[in-house]
């Protein structure tokens, strides 16, 4: 879909803006805030930074699995409200640690809560409309907004860390999460959720979705490609900030500017692809 076609719908624009704000805050926190605190303020070694990134990844997987199981029985609005309540204190808590041992559980908490918000916003299109054309435009708008967050998030965090300090990055993330909740709270829901019927959050329910996806070649292909992409990113996640620190003699803000350029390429590809 062309960009003007994607954003002609007011409700889709609101949803896309919520995605842009929440994802931009999260990306800024990751690239500049977390990496900045661990690598530049706490002088983490490669193995220490790898442990922080591993904990962050595992917590994100758990948050994704839990929120994915809860979005059907509770709906994206309730899930987003819970995620917003969780992400604000967990993000602000990243300002408090003075050691890596203290930072690691704080990173786990913010990773978990951020995935709840991420899944809640991503789950909105099917409950917003059942019209195939409008659903396609909503999904395309979300993707463009998400890749746009890779540009604005790191760049905004780089600017804030330079002008104000790293603490401002976490405050901005908390604020954008609240704005995303406010934007989505007024969106209509096509599906009425029955508060008396709740799916149990057990291992069977979580694995059922994985089995469903694995048995369908197209879905399995998307999952496989995504897994390879994120696995490759994870390989250098523990080394990239140290390369900037040790080899380039740069600061945390440089991480934001460079990753913003990387995000610009992603955003252009998303717009052209749709």
PDB file of C-alpha atoms in Angstrom:
ATOM      1  CA  UNK A   1       0.000   0.000   0.000  1.00  0.00           C
ATOM      2  CA  UNK A   2       1.166   3.517  -0.727  1.00  0.00           C
ATOM      3  CA  UNK A   3       1.921   5.675   2.300  1.00  0.00           C
ATOM      4  CA  UNK A   4      -0.949   8.081   1.577  1.00  0.00           C
ATOM      5  CA  UNK A   5      -3.332   5.128   1.239  1.00  0.00           C
ATOM      6  CA  UNK A   6      -2.168   3.564   4.506  1.00  0.00           C
ATOM      7  CA  UNK A   7      -2.683   6.671   6.609  1.00  0.00           C
ATOM      8  CA  UNK A   8      -5.930   8.035   5.178  1.00  0.00           C
ATOM      9  CA  UNK A   9      -7.865   6.297   7.972  1.00  0.00           C
ATOM     10  CA  UNK A  10      -7.945   8.257  11.252  1.00  0.00           C
ATOM     11  CA  UNK A  11      -8.087   5.160  13.452  1.00  0.00           C
ATOM     12  CA  UNK A  12      -5.190   3.551  11.600  1.00  0.00           C
ATOM     13  CA  UNK A  13      -3.189   6.769  11.992  1.00  0.00           C
ATOM     14  CA  UNK A  14      -3.865   6.702  15.735  1.00  0.00           C
ATOM     15  CA  UNK A  15      -2.783   3.055  15.973  1.00  0.00           C
ATOM     16  CA  UNK A  16       0.344   3.679  13.909  1.00  0.00           C
ATOM     17  CA  UNK A  17       1.272   6.690  16.050  1.00  0.00           C
ATOM     18  CA  UNK A  18       0.915   4.554  19.180  1.00  0.00           C
ATOM     19  CA  UNK A  19       3.233   1.969  17.638  1.00  0.00           C
ATOM     20  CA  UNK A  20       5.720   4.652  16.616  1.00  0.00           C
ATOM     21  CA  UNK A  21       5.833   6.245  20.065  1.00  0.00           C
ATOM     22  CA  UNK A  22       6.061   3.064  22.115  1.00  0.00           C
ATOM     23  CA  UNK A  23       8.628   1.433  19.822  1.00  0.00           C
ATOM     24  CA  UNK A  24      10.723   4.601  19.527  1.00  0.00           C
ATOM     25  CA  UNK A  25      10.966   4.867  23.297  1.00  0.00           C
ATOM     26  CA  UNK A  26      11.908   1.212  23.600  1.00  0.00           C
ATOM     27  CA  UNK A  27      14.558   1.390  20.872  1.00  0.00           C
ATOM     28  CA  UNK A  28      16.090   4.490  22.374  1.00  0.00           C
ATOM     29  CA  UNK A  29      16.229   2.800  25.768  1.00  0.00           C
ATOM     30  CA  UNK A  30      17.917  -0.266  24.306  1.00  0.00           C
ATOM     31  CA  UNK A  31      20.509   1.284  21.989  1.00  0.00           C
ATOM     32  CA  UNK A  32      21.474   4.287  24.093  1.00  0.00           C
ATOM     33  CA  UNK A  33      20.085   3.744  27.594  1.00  0.00           C
ATOM     34  CA  UNK A  34      20.846   0.107  28.385  1.00  0.00           C
ATOM     35  CA  UNK A  35      23.937  -0.192  26.215  1.00  0.00           C
ATOM     36  CA  UNK A  36      25.084   3.207  27.419  1.00  0.00           C
ATOM     37  CA  UNK A  37      24.733   2.359  31.095  1.00  0.00           C
ATOM     38  CA  UNK A  38      26.282  -1.115  30.793  1.00  0.00           C
ATOM     39  CA  UNK A  39      29.156  -0.380  28.427  1.00  0.00           C
ATOM     40  CA  UNK A  40      30.015   3.267  29.116  1.00  0.00           C
ATOM     41  CA  UNK A  41      28.987   3.901  32.724  1.00  0.00           C
ATOM     42  CA  UNK A  42      29.659   0.441  34.217  1.00  0.00           C
ATOM     43  CA  UNK A  43      32.566  -0.607  31.925  1.00  0.00           C
ATOM     44  CA  UNK A  44      31.086  -4.035  31.187  1.00  0.00           C
ATOM     45  CA  UNK A  45      33.328  -6.715  29.689  1.00  0.00           C
ATOM     46  CA  UNK A  46      32.169  -8.753  26.658  1.00  0.00           C
ATOM     47  CA  UNK A  47      31.062 -11.662  28.828  1.00  0.00           C
ATOM     48  CA  UNK A  48      29.231  -9.389  31.262  1.00  0.00           C
ATOM     49  CA  UNK A  49      27.422  -7.566  28.467  1.00  0.00           C
ATOM     50  CA  UNK A  50      26.561 -10.903  26.858  1.00  0.00           C
ATOM     51  CA  UNK A  51      24.931 -12.006  30.112  1.00  0.00           C
ATOM     52  CA  UNK A  52      22.868  -8.824  30.266  1.00  0.00           C
ATOM     53  CA  UNK A  53      21.750  -9.301  26.654  1.00  0.00           C
ATOM     54  CA  UNK A  54      20.938 -12.979  27.267  1.00  0.00           C
ATOM     55  CA  UNK A  55      18.767 -12.129  30.264  1.00  0.00           C
ATOM     56  CA  UNK A  56      17.075  -9.414  28.236  1.00  0.00           C
ATOM     57  CA  UNK A  57      16.348 -11.851  25.409  1.00  0.00           C
ATOM     58  CA  UNK A  58      14.938 -14.560  27.671  1.00  0.00           C
ATOM     59  CA  UNK A  59      12.738 -12.061  29.519  1.00  0.00           C
ATOM     60  CA  UNK A  60      11.479 -10.736  26.191  1.00  0.00           C
ATOM     61  CA  UNK A  61      10.590 -14.263  25.047  1.00  0.00           C
ATOM     62  CA  UNK A  62       8.674 -14.891  28.256  1.00  0.00           C
ATOM     63  CA  UNK A  63       6.868 -11.571  27.948  1.00  0.00           C
ATOM     64  CA  UNK A  64       5.972 -12.333  24.353  1.00  0.00           C
ATOM     65  CA  UNK A  65       4.660 -15.816  25.175  1.00  0.00           C
ATOM     66  CA  UNK A  66       2.613 -14.660  28.159  1.00  0.00           C
ATOM     67  CA  UNK A  67       1.108 -11.637  26.420  1.00  0.00           C
ATOM     68  CA  UNK A  68       0.410 -13.669  23.289  1.00  0.00           C
ATOM     69  CA  UNK A  69      -1.596 -16.161  25.340  1.00  0.00           C
ATOM     70  CA  UNK A  70      -3.509 -13.405  27.143  1.00  0.00           C
ATOM     71  CA  UNK A  71      -4.432 -11.191  24.200  1.00  0.00           C
ATOM     72  CA  UNK A  72      -7.232 -13.476  22.935  1.00  0.00           C
ATOM     73  CA  UNK A  73      -9.205 -13.868  26.164  1.00  0.00           C
ATOM     74  CA  UNK A  74      -8.615 -10.336  27.438  1.00  0.00           C
ATOM     75  CA  UNK A  75      -8.228  -8.233  24.292  1.00  0.00           C
ATOM     76  CA  UNK A  76      -5.482  -5.799  23.268  1.00  0.00           C
ATOM     77  CA  UNK A  77      -6.882  -2.826  25.212  1.00  0.00           C
ATOM     78  CA  UNK A  78      -6.679  -4.548  28.587  1.00  0.00           C
ATOM     79  CA  UNK A  79      -3.305  -6.032  27.722  1.00  0.00           C
ATOM     80  CA  UNK A  80      -1.972  -2.634  26.686  1.00  0.00           C
ATOM     81  CA  UNK A  81      -3.185  -1.058  29.908  1.00  0.00           C
ATOM     82  CA  UNK A  82      -1.396  -3.716  31.962  1.00  0.00           C
ATOM     83  CA  UNK A  83       1.714  -3.388  29.825  1.00  0.00           C
ATOM     84  CA  UNK A  84       1.694   0.382  30.213  1.00  0.00           C
ATOM     85  CA  UNK A  85       1.393   0.070  33.988  1.00  0.00           C
ATOM     86  CA  UNK A  86       4.347  -2.337  34.023  1.00  0.00           C
ATOM     87  CA  UNK A  87       6.627  -0.584  31.563  1.00  0.00           C
ATOM     88  CA  UNK A  88       6.659   2.832  33.235  1.00  0.00           C
ATOM     89  CA  UNK A  89       8.150   1.831  36.620  1.00  0.00           C
ATOM     90  CA  UNK A  90      10.390  -0.838  35.078  1.00  0.00           C
ATOM     91  CA  UNK A  91      11.835   1.681  32.613  1.00  0.00           C
ATOM     92  CA  UNK A  92      12.373   4.352  35.249  1.00  0.00           C
ATOM     93  CA  UNK A  93      14.024   1.723  37.475  1.00  0.00           C
ATOM     94  CA  UNK A  94      16.870   1.491  34.944  1.00  0.00           C
ATOM     95  CA  UNK A  95      18.158   4.797  36.326  1.00  0.00           C
ATOM     96  CA  UNK A  96      18.727   3.352  39.811  1.00  0.00           C
ATOM     97  CA  UNK A  97      21.334   0.526  39.501  1.00  0.00           C
ATOM     98  CA  UNK A  98      24.967   1.323  40.154  1.00  0.00           C
ATOM     99  CA  UNK A  99      26.356  -2.135  39.277  1.00  0.00           C
ATOM    100  CA  UNK A 100      25.783  -4.664  36.501  1.00  0.00           C
ATOM    101  CA  UNK A 101      24.401  -7.136  39.039  1.00  0.00           C
ATOM    102  CA  UNK A 102      21.682  -4.595  39.847  1.00  0.00           C
ATOM    103  CA  UNK A 103      21.153  -3.554  36.227  1.00  0.00           C
ATOM    104  CA  UNK A 104      20.524  -7.087  34.932  1.00  0.00           C
ATOM    105  CA  UNK A 105      17.198  -7.769  36.728  1.00  0.00           C
ATOM    106  CA  UNK A 106      16.042  -4.242  35.862  1.00  0.00           C
ATOM    107  CA  UNK A 107      16.749  -4.987  32.189  1.00  0.00           C
ATOM    108  CA  UNK A 108      14.775  -8.232  32.491  1.00  0.00           C
ATOM    109  CA  UNK A 109      11.766  -6.368  33.902  1.00  0.00           C
ATOM    110  CA  UNK A 110      11.730  -3.721  31.175  1.00  0.00           C
ATOM    111  CA  UNK A 111      12.208  -6.334  28.443  1.00  0.00           C
ATOM    112  CA  UNK A 112       9.243  -8.356  29.718  1.00  0.00           C
ATOM    113  CA  UNK A 113       6.922  -5.358  30.016  1.00  0.00           C
ATOM    114  CA  UNK A 114       7.990  -3.882  26.665  1.00  0.00           C
ATOM    115  CA  UNK A 115       7.025  -7.113  24.896  1.00  0.00           C
ATOM    116  CA  UNK A 116       3.581  -6.955  26.512  1.00  0.00           C
ATOM    117  CA  UNK A 117       3.072  -3.471  25.047  1.00  0.00           C
ATOM    118  CA  UNK A 118       4.547  -4.555  21.716  1.00  0.00           C
ATOM    119  CA  UNK A 119       2.140  -7.501  21.350  1.00  0.00           C
ATOM    120  CA  UNK A 120      -0.853  -5.504  22.531  1.00  0.00           C
ATOM    121  CA  UNK A 121      -0.417  -2.820  19.853  1.00  0.00           C
ATOM    122  CA  UNK A 122       0.405  -5.410  17.166  1.00  0.00           C
ATOM    123  CA  UNK A 123      -2.813  -7.297  17.993  1.00  0.00           C
ATOM    124  CA  UNK A 124      -5.112  -4.336  17.388  1.00  0.00           C
ATOM    125  CA  UNK A 125      -5.769  -4.572  13.600  1.00  0.00           C
ATOM    126  CA  UNK A 126      -7.947  -7.746  13.682  1.00  0.00           C
ATOM    127  CA  UNK A 127     -10.134  -6.306  16.453  1.00  0.00           C
ATOM    128  CA  UNK A 128     -10.281  -2.901  14.789  1.00  0.00           C
ATOM    129  CA  UNK A 129     -11.716  -4.211  11.521  1.00  0.00           C
ATOM    130  CA  UNK A 130     -12.539  -7.394   9.621  1.00  0.00           C
ATOM    131  CA  UNK A 131     -12.427  -5.715   6.213  1.00  0.00           C
ATOM    132  CA  UNK A 132      -9.495  -7.312   4.298  1.00  0.00           C
ATOM    133  CA  UNK A 133      -8.421  -4.073   2.618  1.00  0.00           C
ATOM    134  CA  UNK A 134      -8.549  -2.034   5.822  1.00  0.00           C
ATOM    135  CA  UNK A 135      -6.818  -4.822   7.737  1.00  0.00           C
ATOM    136  CA  UNK A 136      -4.021  -4.840   5.175  1.00  0.00           C
ATOM    137  CA  UNK A 137      -3.616  -1.069   5.456  1.00  0.00           C
ATOM    138  CA  UNK A 138      -3.543  -1.268   9.255  1.00  0.00           C
ATOM    139  CA  UNK A 139      -0.858  -3.966   9.266  1.00  0.00           C
ATOM    140  CA  UNK A 140       1.195  -2.073   6.691  1.00  0.00           C
ATOM    141  CA  UNK A 141       0.924   1.141   8.713  1.00  0.00           C
ATOM    142  CA  UNK A 142       2.087  -0.660  11.851  1.00  0.00           C
ATOM    143  CA  UNK A 143       5.120  -2.034  10.030  1.00  0.00           C
ATOM    144  CA  UNK A 144       6.076   1.360   8.638  1.00  0.00           C
ATOM    145  CA  UNK A 145       5.637   2.926  12.080  1.00  0.00           C
ATOM    146  CA  UNK A 146       7.744   0.205  13.701  1.00  0.00           C
ATOM    147  CA  UNK A 147      10.627   0.669  11.278  1.00  0.00           C
ATOM    148  CA  UNK A 148      10.268   4.438  11.621  1.00  0.00           C
ATOM    149  CA  UNK A 149      10.807   3.977  15.348  1.00  0.00           C
ATOM    150  CA  UNK A 150      14.259   2.581  14.549  1.00  0.00           C
ATOM    151  CA  UNK A 151      15.084   6.004  13.119  1.00  0.00           C
ATOM    152  CA  UNK A 152      13.459   8.326  15.654  1.00  0.00           C
ATOM    153  CA  UNK A 153      14.113   6.251  18.774  1.00  0.00           C
ATOM    154  CA  UNK A 154      17.916   5.981  18.673  1.00  0.00           C
ATOM    155  CA  UNK A 155      18.306   9.511  17.268  1.00  0.00           C
ATOM    156  CA  UNK A 156      16.045  11.020  19.924  1.00  0.00           C
ATOM    157  CA  UNK A 157      17.823   9.093  22.660  1.00  0.00           C
ATOM    158  CA  UNK A 158      21.211  10.213  21.340  1.00  0.00           C
ATOM    159  CA  UNK A 159      20.085  13.834  21.436  1.00  0.00           C
ATOM    160  CA  UNK A 160      18.613  13.507  24.930  1.00  0.00           C
ATOM    161  CA  UNK A 161      21.690  11.773  26.324  1.00  0.00           C
ATOM    162  CA  UNK A 162      23.920  14.513  24.931  1.00  0.00           C
ATOM    163  CA  UNK A 163      21.834  17.489  26.028  1.00  0.00           C
ATOM    164  CA  UNK A 164      20.304  16.198  29.288  1.00  0.00           C
ATOM    165  CA  UNK A 165      21.888  12.846  30.186  1.00  0.00           C
ATOM    166  CA  UNK A 166      21.106   9.130  30.008  1.00  0.00           C
ATOM    167  CA  UNK A 167      18.379   9.429  32.640  1.00  0.00           C
ATOM    168  CA  UNK A 168      16.290  11.475  30.207  1.00  0.00           C
ATOM    169  CA  UNK A 169      16.214   8.520  27.792  1.00  0.00           C
ATOM    170  CA  UNK A 170      14.357   6.382  30.334  1.00  0.00           C
ATOM    171  CA  UNK A 171      11.943   9.173  31.231  1.00  0.00           C
ATOM    172  CA  UNK A 172      11.132   9.637  27.537  1.00  0.00           C
ATOM    173  CA  UNK A 173      10.469   5.908  27.139  1.00  0.00           C
ATOM    174  CA  UNK A 174       8.039   5.923  30.057  1.00  0.00           C
ATOM    175  CA  UNK A 175       6.261   8.979  28.642  1.00  0.00           C
ATOM    176  CA  UNK A 176       5.888   7.525  25.140  1.00  0.00           C
ATOM    177  CA  UNK A 177       4.475   4.308  26.618  1.00  0.00           C
ATOM    178  CA  UNK A 178       1.792   6.277  28.435  1.00  0.00           C
ATOM    179  CA  UNK A 179       0.967   8.195  25.257  1.00  0.00           C
ATOM    180  CA  UNK A 180       0.604   4.924  23.353  1.00  0.00           C
ATOM    181  CA  UNK A 181      -1.854   3.638  25.959  1.00  0.00           C
ATOM    182  CA  UNK A 182      -3.855   6.869  25.730  1.00  0.00           C
ATOM    183  CA  UNK A 183      -4.003   6.733  21.929  1.00  0.00           C
ATOM    184  CA  UNK A 184      -5.189   3.109  21.818  1.00  0.00           C
ATOM    185  CA  UNK A 185      -7.666   3.470  24.688  1.00  0.00           C
ATOM    186  CA  UNK A 186     -10.097   5.336  22.406  1.00  0.00           C
ATOM    187  CA  UNK A 187      -9.912   2.886  19.506  1.00  0.00           C
ATOM    188  CA  UNK A 188     -13.059   0.813  18.902  1.00  0.00           C
ATOM    189  CA  UNK A 189     -13.019  -2.967  19.190  1.00  0.00           C
ATOM    190  CA  UNK A 190     -14.956  -5.074  16.708  1.00  0.00           C
ATOM    191  CA  UNK A 191     -14.800  -8.072  19.052  1.00  0.00           C
ATOM    192  CA  UNK A 192     -16.622  -8.084  22.401  1.00  0.00           C
ATOM    193  CA  UNK A 193     -14.574  -9.925  25.006  1.00  0.00           C
ATOM    194  CA  UNK A 194     -16.455 -12.079  27.494  1.00  0.00           C
ATOM    195  CA  UNK A 195     -15.072 -11.310  30.935  1.00  0.00           C
ATOM    196  CA  UNK A 196     -16.581 -14.550  32.302  1.00  0.00           C
ATOM    197  CA  UNK A 197     -14.603 -16.811  30.001  1.00  0.00           C
ATOM    198  CA  UNK A 198     -10.868 -16.895  30.401  1.00  0.00           C
ATOM    199  CA  UNK A 199      -8.385 -19.138  28.651  1.00  0.00           C
ATOM    200  CA  UNK A 200      -6.047 -20.757  31.128  1.00  0.00           C
ATOM    201  CA  UNK A 201      -2.465 -19.592  30.838  1.00  0.00           C
ATOM    202  CA  UNK A 202      -0.728 -22.957  30.823  1.00  0.00           C
ATOM    203  CA  UNK A 203       1.948 -24.785  28.914  1.00  0.00           C
ATOM    204  CA  UNK A 204      -0.658 -26.457  26.699  1.00  0.00           C
ATOM    205  CA  UNK A 205      -2.063 -23.141  25.496  1.00  0.00           C
ATOM    206  CA  UNK A 206       1.364 -21.672  24.831  1.00  0.00           C
ATOM    207  CA  UNK A 207       2.629 -24.674  22.863  1.00  0.00           C
ATOM    208  CA  UNK A 208      -0.607 -25.005  20.875  1.00  0.00           C
ATOM    209  CA  UNK A 209       0.184 -21.812  18.985  1.00  0.00           C
ATOM    210  CA  UNK A 210       3.697 -23.014  18.197  1.00  0.00           C
ATOM    211  CA  UNK A 211       2.370 -26.332  16.886  1.00  0.00           C
ATOM    212  CA  UNK A 212      -0.208 -24.499  14.780  1.00  0.00           C
ATOM    213  CA  UNK A 213       2.462 -22.268  13.246  1.00  0.00           C
ATOM    214  CA  UNK A 214       4.900 -25.133  12.630  1.00  0.00           C
ATOM    215  CA  UNK A 215       2.337 -27.163  10.698  1.00  0.00           C
ATOM    216  CA  UNK A 216       1.686 -24.338   8.226  1.00  0.00           C
ATOM    217  CA  UNK A 217       4.575 -23.800   5.786  1.00  0.00           C
ATOM    218  CA  UNK A 218       3.996 -20.089   5.199  1.00  0.00           C
ATOM    219  CA  UNK A 219       3.842 -19.248   8.891  1.00  0.00           C
ATOM    220  CA  UNK A 220       6.773 -21.550   9.614  1.00  0.00           C
ATOM    221  CA  UNK A 221       8.804 -19.792   6.930  1.00  0.00           C
ATOM    222  CA  UNK A 222       8.131 -16.368   8.444  1.00  0.00           C
ATOM    223  CA  UNK A 223       9.081 -17.627  11.904  1.00  0.00           C
ATOM    224  CA  UNK A 224      12.257 -19.249  10.589  1.00  0.00           C
ATOM    225  CA  UNK A 225      13.431 -16.161   8.729  1.00  0.00           C
ATOM    226  CA  UNK A 226      12.671 -13.980  11.741  1.00  0.00           C
ATOM    227  CA  UNK A 227      14.524 -16.337  14.074  1.00  0.00           C
ATOM    228  CA  UNK A 228      17.623 -16.311  11.882  1.00  0.00           C
ATOM    229  CA  UNK A 229      17.549 -12.513  11.644  1.00  0.00           C
ATOM    230  CA  UNK A 230      17.246 -11.955  15.386  1.00  0.00           C
ATOM    231  CA  UNK A 231      19.800 -14.685  16.121  1.00  0.00           C
ATOM    232  CA  UNK A 232      22.322 -12.918  13.909  1.00  0.00           C
ATOM    233  CA  UNK A 233      21.570  -9.617  15.644  1.00  0.00           C
ATOM    234  CA  UNK A 234      22.034 -11.296  19.016  1.00  0.00           C
ATOM    235  CA  UNK A 235      25.514 -12.475  18.051  1.00  0.00           C
ATOM    236  CA  UNK A 236      26.883  -8.930  17.923  1.00  0.00           C
ATOM    237  CA  UNK A 237      24.612  -7.366  20.540  1.00  0.00           C
ATOM    238  CA  UNK A 238      27.263  -8.028  23.190  1.00  0.00           C
ATOM    239  CA  UNK A 239      30.062  -6.618  21.048  1.00  0.00           C
ATOM    240  CA  UNK A 240      28.717  -3.579  19.209  1.00  0.00           C
ATOM    241  CA  UNK A 241      28.757  -1.105  22.134  1.00  0.00           C
ATOM    242  CA  UNK A 242      32.214  -2.349  23.151  1.00  0.00           C
ATOM    243  CA  UNK A 243      33.468  -1.749  19.615  1.00  0.00           C
ATOM    244  CA  UNK A 244      32.263   1.841  19.836  1.00  0.00           C
ATOM    245  CA  UNK A 245      33.815   2.209  23.283  1.00  0.00           C
ATOM    246  CA  UNK A 246      37.203   0.539  22.739  1.00  0.00           C
ATOM    247  CA  UNK A 247      37.944   0.900  19.016  1.00  0.00           C
ATOM    248  CA  UNK A 248      36.153   4.065  17.981  1.00  0.00           C
ATOM    249  CA  UNK A 249      36.568   5.806  21.350  1.00  0.00           C
ATOM    250  CA  UNK A 250      32.983   7.053  20.945  1.00  0.00           C
ATOM    251  CA  UNK A 251      30.259   7.746  23.494  1.00  0.00           C
ATOM    252  CA  UNK A 252      26.790   6.304  24.067  1.00  0.00           C
ATOM    253  CA  UNK A 253      25.152   8.965  21.880  1.00  0.00           C
ATOM    254  CA  UNK A 254      27.124   7.704  18.867  1.00  0.00           C
ATOM    255  CA  UNK A 255      25.378   4.357  19.258  1.00  0.00           C
ATOM    256  CA  UNK A 256      22.089   6.146  18.806  1.00  0.00           C
ATOM    257  CA  UNK A 257      23.108   8.127  15.742  1.00  0.00           C
ATOM    258  CA  UNK A 258      24.608   5.119  13.938  1.00  0.00           C
ATOM    259  CA  UNK A 259      21.648   2.861  14.667  1.00  0.00           C
ATOM    260  CA  UNK A 260      19.319   5.637  13.539  1.00  0.00           C
ATOM    261  CA  UNK A 261      20.995   5.542  10.124  1.00  0.00           C
ATOM    262  CA  UNK A 262      20.532   1.765  10.110  1.00  0.00           C
ATOM    263  CA  UNK A 263      16.872   2.291  10.973  1.00  0.00           C
ATOM    264  CA  UNK A 264      16.487   4.749   8.103  1.00  0.00           C
ATOM    265  CA  UNK A 265      17.342   1.976   5.686  1.00  0.00           C
ATOM    266  CA  UNK A 266      14.764  -0.288   7.333  1.00  0.00           C
ATOM    267  CA  UNK A 267      12.085   2.395   7.163  1.00  0.00           C
ATOM    268  CA  UNK A 268      12.732   3.069   3.479  1.00  0.00           C
ATOM    269  CA  UNK A 269      12.548  -0.646   2.743  1.00  0.00           C
ATOM    270  CA  UNK A 270       9.256  -0.954   4.613  1.00  0.00           C
ATOM    271  CA  UNK A 271       7.680   1.946   2.711  1.00  0.00           C
ATOM    272  CA  UNK A 272       8.860   0.612  -0.651  1.00  0.00           C
ATOM    273  CA  UNK A 273       7.775  -2.908   0.242  1.00  0.00           C
ATOM    274  CA  UNK A 274       4.209  -1.783   0.938  1.00  0.00           C
TER     275      UNK A 274
END
